[in-house]
Amino acid sequence: MNCEPDNKGYWGEFGGRFVPETLVAPLDELNEAYLASRDDPEFHAELADLLNHYSGRPTSLYYARRLSEEVGGAQIYLKREDLNHTGAHKINNCLGQILLARRMGKTRIVAETGAGQHGVATATVCALFGLKCVVYMGSEDIRRQELNVFRMQLLGAEVRSVDTGSRTLKDAINEALRDWVSNISDTYYLLGSALGPHPYPLMVREFQSVIGREARRQILEETGKLPDLLVACVGGGSNAIGLFHPFLDDENVQMTGVEAGGRGAALGEHAARFAKGAAVGVLQGTRSYVLQDDDGNIASTHSVSAGLDYASVGPEHSYLRDIGRIKYDSVTDAEALDAFQLLSRTEGIIPALESAHAIAYAVKQAPKMQREQIMIVNVSGRGDKDVDSVRQLLNGGEK
Amino acid sequence: MSDRITENLKNGRGFIPFVTAGDPDDETSLEILKLLAARGANVIELGVPFSDPMADGVVIQRSSQRALDRGVNLASVLSLAAKLRVSSDVPLVLFSYLNPILRFGIDGLCSAAKKSGVDGILIVDAVDDEARELADKFAEHGISLISLVSPTTSDGRLENICRNARGFIYAVSRAGVTGAANSHSNEAELLAARVRKFTDLPIAVGFGISTAEQVENVWKFADAAVVGSAIVAEIEASIKANDALARVEALLDQLLPLQKAAHTHKVEGSRL
C-alpha cells in the first residue's frame, strides 16, 4: 500500500504544517537536509554503525514462553526495544536526528520529554557529539520521573521545568517550540515522536522503522512465517509506527495500536484520541485527531504513563485508522499496572508503563487466538524509571 | 483592493493595540476597547484565547489562561466585538490560533464575524495553502485574512504572501514569541523594506514593541506599530486594585504623547 505523505506532509487529510510563519524557513531547511540525507549512503552507513555499536542493535525478538503459557492462545513474541542503550526505542530517532543536526551545522539542541525517555536519549546523543542540550519537561512529569531528570543532568543537559497548562508533554512541546522559534539560527529541535509539523512525522517514522524491519526479518528467520498480529502502545505513536510500517503491505498481518484508557471514559480522564467523540483538529503543527472541548481548546489528559499522556496522535496513525488498516483500542491504568507486574513475574522483564499498555492488550487478545498464531508485542522501553511510582501506586493511592 | 483596515492605516504613524478578549472580565474588556478606540487606535487586534498559544510569550499566555478560566470562547469574543461596534467604527481584527476556528466552523464564523462587525482575522498557525483557502472563504464575506511575515520569510514567500494579502501586512520584528524585548536589531526595518518591494498595503510592525521610542522608531520605516504584551501586562497588574482603565490610559500617555495632547484637546473642546 502507498503510505507516503504528499510533498506537503499530508496522509489524506492528516499532517501538514501548521506553524507560525517564522518556523516555515527552518522547517524548509530541515526538510531539505532530511531529503538529502535520505539519499546519501554515507548518512545511512554512519547511522547503522551507531545503531549497531552504540545502541546495541539489532534488539532481540524474544519468544515469551511463560507469558504465552500463562495467558493461553497465541504465541507472544516480544520485540525488545527495552534492550537499547538508554532503555527505550527513543534512541533510534535521536541518533538519526543528531546526525542531521550536525550536517546542518547546528550547535544547540532543544527537546521536549514526557516520561523522560526521549529527554534521556536526546541528552545522551548530545553528550556523544558534544552539543549543548536543553530539555523541556512538564513539572507534573518531573515529579513522576525524578530519576530521569537526574539522569539527563548527569549527561550534561539542562532540564527546564514547564509550569503552564497541564504541566505535561503537550506543554513541554509548546515551550520547546517557543525556544526554537526564538533561537533558530543555531538551534535544532529534536522532536521525539511521529508528531508535529512536516517533515517530523515522516522523519521520525523512517528512523523508527528499523524496529519493524528487524522484527519482520527475525520472525521469518525464527518461524518461517509472518505474524498474525502486531501490538504496540500509542502516545505520539513513534514506537508503534516504527514496528507497523514495514508490515503495512503484508495484508494478513493485523495491527493494533493501544492508547491510554486512563481511569475513565470522561474527557480529561484518559488519552484515547480515537475513543468515542474523537474530533479532528490542529495541535502543535499537525492536523490529526485531538482531544478537545467544544470551544476547540485542548483537553487535559490522564494516564498512569507519562509517555502516553498526550492529547493528539501522530497524523499517519489517524490516516491508517480512518482507512481501516490499523485498529486502535485502549486499556486502563489498572490493566496496565497488572500487565506491568505480570510480565515482570512471568518473564523477568520489567516493561515501561507505556509498553505495559501493549502487554495488557496482548494478554486480553491472545486467548481469543489459536495456539499456532503469532503475535509480536513491542516492548518499547524498560520499566526501571517507573518502579518507584508503581510501588507507590500499589501501596495505595497516587503519589 | 482597499478596505476599512487599509484606509485607516494609510496615513502612517498608525497605532494597533492588542488585547485578549474578556480579560480581566467582559465589562472591563469592553471599556478598555472603547478607551483604545477613543485614544486613536487605527485598528484593534482582539485576541481569541487558546489553551496552547505556542507563538506567545508568558504575558499573553497568562492573559489567555485567565480568559479561558472565565469561559471566554469565540462566541463571546464575537459578542464583545458587536458591543464595541455600537459605539465605535474602529476596524477590528481577531487574532487567533486555528483550532478554535476549525471547531467553531469556518462558514459559521464568516457570517457571525461579519454580523459582529469584525473586519479581519489573523490566524497565527495557518500558512501557505491552508491560509489561502481561508483567505478566499473570508473574502467572500468581506473579511480580510491578515498575513504575518517574519525576518525568516524568503523573498519568494514574501512575494506570494503579499500578492494575496488584504488589510495590512503584519511584520514580526524578530524571530521569537510575543513579548517585550531589549534587542535593538534592525531586522524589522530590513523586513519592512523587503515587504515594500511587493505591496502597497500598509505595513505594521509588532512583537516586542513596548516603549514610545520603539513606536517612534517603527514609524520611521513602517505604517503602524502593534503593541500587545505591554498593554496586557498593565491589565494583569490591575487585577488586584481593579484599575485597568487608569493603567492602560497611563500606558497610552507614555506610548503616544502626541495623541495624548490631541485627545485632551478634543475632550476639552467637546465640553465647551
mmCIF file of C-alpha atoms in Angstrom, chain A residues 8 10 16-26 28 164 170-171 174-175 177-178 181-182 184 279-285 287 290 292-298, chain B residues 49-57 61 65 68 71-73 98-100 102-103 124-130 148-153 157 161 172 174-177:
data_model
loop_
_atom_site.group_PDB
_atom_site.id
_atom_site.type_symbol
_atom_site.label_atom_id
_atom_site.label_comp_id
_atom_site.label_asym_id
_atom_site.label_seq_id
_atom_site.Cartn_x
_atom_site.Cartn_y
_atom_site.Cartn_z
ATOM 1 C CA LYS A 8 3.388 18.863 1.894
ATOM 2 C CA TYR A 10 -0.224 15.028 4.231
ATOM 3 C CA GLY A 16 0.674 19.190 7.060
ATOM 4 C CA ARG A 17 2.478 22.128 8.528
ATOM 5 C CA PHE A 18 0.557 24.430 10.883
ATOM 6 C CA VAL A 19 3.146 26.759 12.335
ATOM 7 C CA PRO A 20 3.822 30.456 12.781
ATOM 8 C CA GLU A 21 5.444 31.991 9.701
ATOM 9 C CA THR A 22 8.816 32.273 11.458
ATOM 10 C CA LEU A 23 9.121 28.480 11.588
ATOM 11 C CA VAL A 24 8.458 27.938 7.886
ATOM 12 C CA ALA A 25 12.043 28.686 6.837
ATOM 13 C CA PRO A 26 13.686 26.440 9.437
ATOM 14 C CA ASP A 28 12.091 24.050 4.882
ATOM 15 C CA THR A 164 1.960 26.034 32.071
ATOM 16 C CA LYS A 170 1.967 18.934 25.431
ATOM 17 C CA ASP A 171 3.142 21.922 27.441
ATOM 18 C CA ASN A 174 4.890 24.349 23.425
ATOM 19 C CA GLU A 175 7.955 25.547 25.343
ATOM 20 C CA LEU A 177 8.673 25.340 20.047
ATOM 21 C CA ARG A 178 8.918 28.774 21.690
ATOM 22 C CA VAL A 181 11.373 29.974 17.190
ATOM 23 C CA SER A 182 13.494 32.346 19.315
ATOM 24 C CA ILE A 184 16.511 29.320 15.006
ATOM 25 C CA ALA A 279 -12.508 15.014 16.615
ATOM 26 C CA VAL A 280 -10.011 16.111 14.004
ATOM 27 C CA GLY A 281 -8.171 19.300 14.876
ATOM 28 C CA VAL A 282 -4.850 21.095 14.676
ATOM 29 C CA LEU A 283 -2.367 20.949 17.523
ATOM 30 C CA GLN A 284 1.344 21.753 17.555
ATOM 31 C CA GLY A 285 1.840 21.882 13.854
ATOM 32 C CA ARG A 287 -3.773 18.037 11.723
ATOM 33 C CA VAL A 290 -7.208 15.766 19.039
ATOM 34 C CA GLN A 292 -10.560 18.909 22.779
ATOM 35 C CA ASP A 293 -13.508 20.691 24.302
ATOM 36 C CA ASP A 294 -16.452 22.290 22.472
ATOM 37 C CA ASP A 295 -14.527 25.540 22.028
ATOM 38 C CA GLY A 296 -11.516 23.898 20.412
ATOM 39 C CA ASN A 297 -9.288 24.186 23.454
ATOM 40 C CA ILE A 298 -7.083 21.197 24.029
ATOM 41 C CA PRO B 49 -7.876 32.879 23.964
ATOM 42 C CA PHE B 50 -6.491 29.397 23.259
ATOM 43 C CA SER B 51 -5.201 26.703 25.598
ATOM 44 C CA ASP B 52 -1.916 26.202 23.722
ATOM 45 C CA PRO B 53 -0.675 29.550 22.394
ATOM 46 C CA MET B 54 2.692 28.374 21.079
ATOM 47 C CA ALA B 55 3.623 31.689 19.437
ATOM 48 C CA ASP B 56 3.028 33.735 22.572
ATOM 49 C CA GLY B 57 5.281 34.739 25.414
ATOM 50 C CA GLN B 61 -0.177 33.088 27.734
ATOM 51 C CA GLN B 65 -5.494 31.421 30.517
ATOM 52 C CA LEU B 68 -10.303 30.722 29.394
ATOM 53 C CA GLY B 71 -15.182 30.698 29.959
ATOM 54 C CA VAL B 72 -14.342 33.117 27.149
ATOM 55 C CA ASN B 73 -14.716 31.467 23.739
ATOM 56 C CA LEU B 98 -6.516 27.746 14.073
ATOM 57 C CA ASN B 99 -8.119 25.066 16.239
ATOM 58 C CA PRO B 100 -10.791 27.206 17.945
ATOM 59 C CA LEU B 102 -11.975 24.983 12.990
ATOM 60 C CA ARG B 103 -14.081 23.862 15.915
ATOM 61 C CA VAL B 124 -1.126 32.514 13.788
ATOM 62 C CA ASP B 125 -0.635 28.904 12.729
ATOM 63 C CA ALA B 126 -2.102 28.900 9.222
ATOM 64 C CA VAL B 127 0.340 29.395 6.352
ATOM 65 C CA ASP B 128 0.586 28.504 2.658
ATOM 66 C CA ASP B 129 -2.363 26.698 1.031
ATOM 67 C CA GLU B 130 -4.238 26.440 4.305
ATOM 68 C CA LEU B 148 2.002 37.718 9.023
ATOM 69 C CA VAL B 149 5.579 37.806 7.723
ATOM 70 C CA SER B 150 8.836 37.282 9.578
ATOM 71 C CA PRO B 151 12.520 38.128 9.143
ATOM 72 C CA THR B 152 12.931 34.444 8.217
ATOM 73 C CA THR B 153 10.421 34.708 5.344
ATOM 74 C CA ARG B 157 7.373 33.649 0.017
ATOM 75 C CA ILE B 161 2.033 36.309 0.600
ATOM 76 C CA VAL B 172 7.114 40.363 13.018
ATOM 77 C CA ARG B 174 12.180 39.396 15.200
ATOM 78 C CA ALA B 175 12.167 35.596 15.197
ATOM 79 C CA GLY B 176 10.585 34.769 18.519
ATOM 80 C CA VAL B 177 7.399 34.839 20.546
#
